[in-house]
């Protein structure tokens, strides 16, 4: 008999609140799907600076959302990176590598015409998480 999985909304005040019709993340069984995180702090204020500064804030947000679901970056199986300028890839990749270390999830990185609030980077992840 098949088991019906109920989506569970994941929300934390340690990352910027969803400011539209979406959730910070959705857990479905052992998978967690985060919404794209941009460099807003937990209070919802834009963190300015170069892509290195912005990417660090994005990862702090992702860590907070993952933690709320009982996961870490080590649980990430897929990351999607949206960048305003692919010429900034090397700088973004250095920050990315510093957070993942030896863990190397599948990844896509694409340049886009524009991101919310004209930021330099947005990242979303899918994580495999422990299920009770």
mmCIF file with all atom_site columns, C-alpha atoms in Angstrom:
data_model
loop_
_atom_site.group_PDB
_atom_site.id
_atom_site.type_symbol
_atom_site.label_atom_id
_atom_site.label_alt_id
_atom_site.label_comp_id
_atom_site.label_asym_id
_atom_site.label_entity_id
_atom_site.label_seq_id
_atom_site.pdbx_PDB_ins_code
_atom_site.Cartn_x
_atom_site.Cartn_y
_atom_site.Cartn_z
_atom_site.occupancy
_atom_site.B_iso_or_equiv
_atom_site.pdbx_formal_charge
_atom_site.auth_seq_id
_atom_site.auth_comp_id
_atom_site.auth_asym_id
_atom_site.auth_atom_id
_atom_site.pdbx_PDB_model_num
ATOM 1   C CA . UNK A 1 1   ? 0.000  0.000  0.000   1.00 0.00 ? 1   UNK A CA 1
ATOM 2   C CA . UNK A 1 2   ? 1.400  3.417  -0.919  1.00 0.00 ? 2   UNK A CA 1
ATOM 3   C CA . UNK A 1 3   ? 1.974  5.991  1.760   1.00 0.00 ? 3   UNK A CA 1
ATOM 4   C CA . UNK A 1 4   ? 0.735  9.527  1.146   1.00 0.00 ? 4   UNK A CA 1
ATOM 5   C CA . UNK A 1 5   ? 3.411  12.075 2.054   1.00 0.00 ? 5   UNK A CA 1
ATOM 6   C CA . UNK A 1 6   ? 2.280  15.374 3.485   1.00 0.00 ? 6   UNK A CA 1
ATOM 7   C CA . UNK A 1 7   ? 4.401  18.427 2.664   1.00 0.00 ? 7   UNK A CA 1
ATOM 8   C CA . UNK A 1 8   ? 5.660  20.170 5.809   1.00 0.00 ? 8   UNK A CA 1
ATOM 9   C CA . UNK A 1 9   ? 6.425  23.888 5.818   1.00 0.00 ? 9   UNK A CA 1
ATOM 10  C CA . UNK A 1 10  ? 9.819  24.734 7.331   1.00 0.00 ? 10  UNK A CA 1
ATOM 11  C CA . UNK A 1 11  ? 10.232 28.254 8.716   1.00 0.00 ? 11  UNK A CA 1
ATOM 12  C CA . UNK A 1 12  ? 12.776 29.895 10.989  1.00 0.00 ? 12  UNK A CA 1
ATOM 13  C CA . UNK A 1 13  ? 13.259 33.427 12.269  1.00 0.00 ? 13  UNK A CA 1
ATOM 14  C CA . UNK A 1 14  ? 17.021 32.935 11.859  1.00 0.00 ? 14  UNK A CA 1
ATOM 15  C CA . UNK A 1 15  ? 16.677 33.534 8.093   1.00 0.00 ? 15  UNK A CA 1
ATOM 16  C CA . UNK A 1 16  ? 14.704 36.183 6.218   1.00 0.00 ? 16  UNK A CA 1
ATOM 17  C CA . UNK A 1 17  ? 10.960 35.546 6.241   1.00 0.00 ? 17  UNK A CA 1
ATOM 18  C CA . UNK A 1 18  ? 9.207  34.640 3.017   1.00 0.00 ? 18  UNK A CA 1
ATOM 19  C CA . UNK A 1 19  ? 7.880  37.905 1.608   1.00 0.00 ? 19  UNK A CA 1
ATOM 20  C CA . UNK A 1 20  ? 5.500  36.402 -0.911  1.00 0.00 ? 20  UNK A CA 1
ATOM 21  C CA . UNK A 1 21  ? 3.366  33.341 -1.575  1.00 0.00 ? 21  UNK A CA 1
ATOM 22  C CA . UNK A 1 22  ? 6.116  30.814 -0.821  1.00 0.00 ? 22  UNK A CA 1
ATOM 23  C CA . UNK A 1 23  ? 7.842  29.081 2.097   1.00 0.00 ? 23  UNK A CA 1
ATOM 24  C CA . UNK A 1 24  ? 11.474 29.170 3.203   1.00 0.00 ? 24  UNK A CA 1
ATOM 25  C CA . UNK A 1 25  ? 11.489 25.418 2.603   1.00 0.00 ? 25  UNK A CA 1
ATOM 26  C CA . UNK A 1 26  ? 9.215  22.422 2.152   1.00 0.00 ? 26  UNK A CA 1
ATOM 27  C CA . UNK A 1 27  ? 9.985  18.979 3.535   1.00 0.00 ? 27  UNK A CA 1
ATOM 28  C CA . UNK A 1 28  ? 8.485  15.992 1.760   1.00 0.00 ? 28  UNK A CA 1
ATOM 29  C CA . UNK A 1 29  ? 9.478  12.722 3.375   1.00 0.00 ? 29  UNK A CA 1
ATOM 30  C CA . UNK A 1 30  ? 13.267 12.626 3.485   1.00 0.00 ? 30  UNK A CA 1
ATOM 31  C CA . UNK A 1 31  ? 13.743 15.496 1.048   1.00 0.00 ? 31  UNK A CA 1
ATOM 32  C CA . UNK A 1 32  ? 13.971 19.197 1.823   1.00 0.00 ? 32  UNK A CA 1
ATOM 33  C CA . UNK A 1 33  ? 13.537 21.800 -0.906  1.00 0.00 ? 33  UNK A CA 1
ATOM 34  C CA . UNK A 1 34  ? 14.621 25.328 -0.005  1.00 0.00 ? 34  UNK A CA 1
ATOM 35  C CA . UNK A 1 35  ? 13.450 28.457 -1.706  1.00 0.00 ? 35  UNK A CA 1
ATOM 36  C CA . UNK A 1 36  ? 16.179 30.542 -3.254  1.00 0.00 ? 36  UNK A CA 1
ATOM 37  C CA . UNK A 1 37  ? 18.038 32.560 -0.652  1.00 0.00 ? 37  UNK A CA 1
ATOM 38  C CA . UNK A 1 38  ? 19.352 36.015 -1.424  1.00 0.00 ? 38  UNK A CA 1
ATOM 39  C CA . UNK A 1 39  ? 21.613 38.146 0.808   1.00 0.00 ? 39  UNK A CA 1
ATOM 40  C CA . UNK A 1 40  ? 19.009 39.417 3.236   1.00 0.00 ? 40  UNK A CA 1
ATOM 41  C CA . UNK A 1 41  ? 19.735 39.124 6.943   1.00 0.00 ? 41  UNK A CA 1
ATOM 42  C CA . UNK A 1 42  ? 17.218 37.570 9.335   1.00 0.00 ? 42  UNK A CA 1
ATOM 43  C CA . UNK A 1 43  ? 15.578 40.980 9.796   1.00 0.00 ? 43  UNK A CA 1
ATOM 44  C CA . UNK A 1 44  ? 14.976 41.151 6.039   1.00 0.00 ? 44  UNK A CA 1
ATOM 45  C CA . UNK A 1 45  ? 17.567 43.859 5.423   1.00 0.00 ? 45  UNK A CA 1
ATOM 46  C CA . UNK A 1 46  ? 19.703 43.675 2.289   1.00 0.00 ? 46  UNK A CA 1
ATOM 47  C CA . UNK A 1 47  ? 23.363 42.862 2.929   1.00 0.00 ? 47  UNK A CA 1
ATOM 48  C CA . UNK A 1 48  ? 25.374 44.977 0.542   1.00 0.00 ? 48  UNK A CA 1
ATOM 49  C CA . UNK A 1 49  ? 28.880 44.334 -0.666  1.00 0.00 ? 49  UNK A CA 1
ATOM 50  C CA . UNK A 1 50  ? 30.561 42.298 -3.350  1.00 0.00 ? 50  UNK A CA 1
ATOM 51  C CA . UNK A 1 51  ? 29.546 38.778 -4.332  1.00 0.00 ? 51  UNK A CA 1
ATOM 52  C CA . UNK A 1 52  ? 31.770 37.308 -1.609  1.00 0.00 ? 52  UNK A CA 1
ATOM 53  C CA . UNK A 1 53  ? 29.927 39.228 1.121   1.00 0.00 ? 53  UNK A CA 1
ATOM 54  C CA . UNK A 1 54  ? 26.555 38.424 -0.437  1.00 0.00 ? 54  UNK A CA 1
ATOM 55  C CA . UNK A 1 55  ? 27.307 34.709 -0.941  1.00 0.00 ? 55  UNK A CA 1
ATOM 56  C CA . UNK A 1 56  ? 28.377 34.370 2.704   1.00 0.00 ? 56  UNK A CA 1
ATOM 57  C CA . UNK A 1 57  ? 25.015 35.788 3.823   1.00 0.00 ? 57  UNK A CA 1
ATOM 58  C CA . UNK A 1 58  ? 23.177 33.443 1.455   1.00 0.00 ? 58  UNK A CA 1
ATOM 59  C CA . UNK A 1 59  ? 24.959 30.465 3.010   1.00 0.00 ? 59  UNK A CA 1
ATOM 60  C CA . UNK A 1 60  ? 24.166 31.667 6.545   1.00 0.00 ? 60  UNK A CA 1
ATOM 61  C CA . UNK A 1 61  ? 20.497 31.775 5.499   1.00 0.00 ? 61  UNK A CA 1
ATOM 62  C CA . UNK A 1 62  ? 20.649 28.310 3.963   1.00 0.00 ? 62  UNK A CA 1
ATOM 63  C CA . UNK A 1 63  ? 22.315 26.923 7.099   1.00 0.00 ? 63  UNK A CA 1
ATOM 64  C CA . UNK A 1 64  ? 19.534 28.402 9.270   1.00 0.00 ? 64  UNK A CA 1
ATOM 65  C CA . UNK A 1 65  ? 16.751 26.934 7.127   1.00 0.00 ? 65  UNK A CA 1
ATOM 66  C CA . UNK A 1 66  ? 18.478 23.544 6.954   1.00 0.00 ? 66  UNK A CA 1
ATOM 67  C CA . UNK A 1 67  ? 19.013 23.558 10.736  1.00 0.00 ? 67  UNK A CA 1
ATOM 68  C CA . UNK A 1 68  ? 15.303 24.166 11.317  1.00 0.00 ? 68  UNK A CA 1
ATOM 69  C CA . UNK A 1 69  ? 14.672 20.895 9.449   1.00 0.00 ? 69  UNK A CA 1
ATOM 70  C CA . UNK A 1 70  ? 17.396 19.044 11.386  1.00 0.00 ? 70  UNK A CA 1
ATOM 71  C CA . UNK A 1 71  ? 19.907 19.147 8.538   1.00 0.00 ? 71  UNK A CA 1
ATOM 72  C CA . UNK A 1 72  ? 23.208 20.782 7.571   1.00 0.00 ? 72  UNK A CA 1
ATOM 73  C CA . UNK A 1 73  ? 24.958 21.613 4.337   1.00 0.00 ? 73  UNK A CA 1
ATOM 74  C CA . UNK A 1 74  ? 26.387 18.083 4.492   1.00 0.00 ? 74  UNK A CA 1
ATOM 75  C CA . UNK A 1 75  ? 22.854 16.811 3.746   1.00 0.00 ? 75  UNK A CA 1
ATOM 76  C CA . UNK A 1 76  ? 22.633 18.811 0.503   1.00 0.00 ? 76  UNK A CA 1
ATOM 77  C CA . UNK A 1 77  ? 22.410 16.650 -2.621  1.00 0.00 ? 77  UNK A CA 1
ATOM 78  C CA . UNK A 1 78  ? 21.777 19.403 -5.213  1.00 0.00 ? 78  UNK A CA 1
ATOM 79  C CA . UNK A 1 79  ? 22.449 23.132 -5.336  1.00 0.00 ? 79  UNK A CA 1
ATOM 80  C CA . UNK A 1 80  ? 21.361 25.658 -7.914  1.00 0.00 ? 80  UNK A CA 1
ATOM 81  C CA . UNK A 1 81  ? 23.265 28.937 -8.070  1.00 0.00 ? 81  UNK A CA 1
ATOM 82  C CA . UNK A 1 82  ? 21.830 31.934 -9.908  1.00 0.00 ? 82  UNK A CA 1
ATOM 83  C CA . UNK A 1 83  ? 24.316 34.718 -10.608 1.00 0.00 ? 83  UNK A CA 1
ATOM 84  C CA . UNK A 1 84  ? 23.961 38.198 -12.035 1.00 0.00 ? 84  UNK A CA 1
ATOM 85  C CA . UNK A 1 85  ? 27.397 37.992 -13.696 1.00 0.00 ? 85  UNK A CA 1
ATOM 86  C CA . UNK A 1 86  ? 29.191 34.747 -14.531 1.00 0.00 ? 86  UNK A CA 1
ATOM 87  C CA . UNK A 1 87  ? 32.460 36.724 -14.461 1.00 0.00 ? 87  UNK A CA 1
ATOM 88  C CA . UNK A 1 88  ? 32.062 36.571 -10.659 1.00 0.00 ? 88  UNK A CA 1
ATOM 89  C CA . UNK A 1 89  ? 31.977 32.760 -10.685 1.00 0.00 ? 89  UNK A CA 1
ATOM 90  C CA . UNK A 1 90  ? 35.474 32.294 -9.226  1.00 0.00 ? 90  UNK A CA 1
ATOM 91  C CA . UNK A 1 91  ? 34.714 34.510 -6.202  1.00 0.00 ? 91  UNK A CA 1
ATOM 92  C CA . UNK A 1 92  ? 31.341 32.824 -5.635  1.00 0.00 ? 92  UNK A CA 1
ATOM 93  C CA . UNK A 1 93  ? 32.903 29.380 -6.025  1.00 0.00 ? 93  UNK A CA 1
ATOM 94  C CA . UNK A 1 94  ? 35.513 30.131 -3.329  1.00 0.00 ? 94  UNK A CA 1
ATOM 95  C CA . UNK A 1 95  ? 32.749 30.967 -0.848  1.00 0.00 ? 95  UNK A CA 1
ATOM 96  C CA . UNK A 1 96  ? 30.729 27.935 -1.979  1.00 0.00 ? 96  UNK A CA 1
ATOM 97  C CA . UNK A 1 97  ? 33.712 25.605 -1.480  1.00 0.00 ? 97  UNK A CA 1
ATOM 98  C CA . UNK A 1 98  ? 34.422 27.051 1.975   1.00 0.00 ? 98  UNK A CA 1
ATOM 99  C CA . UNK A 1 99  ? 30.953 26.039 3.165   1.00 0.00 ? 99  UNK A CA 1
ATOM 100 C CA . UNK A 1 100 ? 30.798 22.597 1.578   1.00 0.00 ? 100 UNK A CA 1
ATOM 101 C CA . UNK A 1 101 ? 34.413 21.500 2.149   1.00 0.00 ? 101 UNK A CA 1
ATOM 102 C CA . UNK A 1 102 ? 34.940 17.958 0.875   1.00 0.00 ? 102 UNK A CA 1
ATOM 103 C CA . UNK A 1 103 ? 31.187 17.469 0.377   1.00 0.00 ? 103 UNK A CA 1
ATOM 104 C CA . UNK A 1 104 ? 30.407 18.013 -3.290  1.00 0.00 ? 104 UNK A CA 1
ATOM 105 C CA . UNK A 1 105 ? 26.675 17.967 -4.067  1.00 0.00 ? 105 UNK A CA 1
ATOM 106 C CA . UNK A 1 106 ? 25.453 18.083 -7.654  1.00 0.00 ? 106 UNK A CA 1
ATOM 107 C CA . UNK A 1 107 ? 25.253 21.700 -8.819  1.00 0.00 ? 107 UNK A CA 1
ATOM 108 C CA . UNK A 1 108 ? 24.022 23.957 -11.568 1.00 0.00 ? 108 UNK A CA 1
ATOM 109 C CA . UNK A 1 109 ? 25.255 27.538 -11.906 1.00 0.00 ? 109 UNK A CA 1
ATOM 110 C CA . UNK A 1 110 ? 23.577 29.917 -14.316 1.00 0.00 ? 110 UNK A CA 1
ATOM 111 C CA . UNK A 1 111 ? 23.776 33.580 -15.178 1.00 0.00 ? 111 UNK A CA 1
ATOM 112 C CA . UNK A 1 112 ? 20.440 35.348 -15.099 1.00 0.00 ? 112 UNK A CA 1
ATOM 113 C CA . UNK A 1 113 ? 19.361 38.761 -16.358 1.00 0.00 ? 113 UNK A CA 1
ATOM 114 C CA . UNK A 1 114 ? 18.219 39.998 -12.979 1.00 0.00 ? 114 UNK A CA 1
ATOM 115 C CA . UNK A 1 115 ? 17.715 38.795 -9.399  1.00 0.00 ? 115 UNK A CA 1
ATOM 116 C CA . UNK A 1 116 ? 15.400 40.134 -6.666  1.00 0.00 ? 116 UNK A CA 1
ATOM 117 C CA . UNK A 1 117 ? 16.609 43.449 -5.228  1.00 0.00 ? 117 UNK A CA 1
ATOM 118 C CA . UNK A 1 118 ? 19.367 43.424 -7.892  1.00 0.00 ? 118 UNK A CA 1
ATOM 119 C CA . UNK A 1 119 ? 21.585 41.171 -5.757  1.00 0.00 ? 119 UNK A CA 1
ATOM 120 C CA . UNK A 1 120 ? 24.566 39.322 -7.217  1.00 0.00 ? 120 UNK A CA 1
ATOM 121 C CA . UNK A 1 121 ? 23.637 35.771 -6.164  1.00 0.00 ? 121 UNK A CA 1
ATOM 122 C CA . UNK A 1 122 ? 20.732 33.521 -5.171  1.00 0.00 ? 122 UNK A CA 1
ATOM 123 C CA . UNK A 1 123 ? 21.104 29.878 -4.149  1.00 0.00 ? 123 UNK A CA 1
ATOM 124 C CA . UNK A 1 124 ? 18.562 27.109 -3.565  1.00 0.00 ? 124 UNK A CA 1
ATOM 125 C CA . UNK A 1 125 ? 19.279 23.576 -2.389  1.00 0.00 ? 125 UNK A CA 1
ATOM 126 C CA . UNK A 1 126 ? 17.723 20.151 -2.095  1.00 0.00 ? 126 UNK A CA 1
ATOM 127 C CA . UNK A 1 127 ? 18.780 18.102 0.919   1.00 0.00 ? 127 UNK A CA 1
ATOM 128 C CA . UNK A 1 128 ? 18.263 14.505 2.002   1.00 0.00 ? 128 UNK A CA 1
ATOM 129 C CA . UNK A 1 129 ? 17.331 14.648 5.658   1.00 0.00 ? 129 UNK A CA 1
ATOM 130 C CA . UNK A 1 130 ? 16.745 12.157 8.458   1.00 0.00 ? 130 UNK A CA 1
ATOM 131 C CA . UNK A 1 131 ? 13.112 11.080 8.792   1.00 0.00 ? 131 UNK A CA 1
ATOM 132 C CA . UNK A 1 132 ? 11.593 9.920  12.062  1.00 0.00 ? 132 UNK A CA 1
#
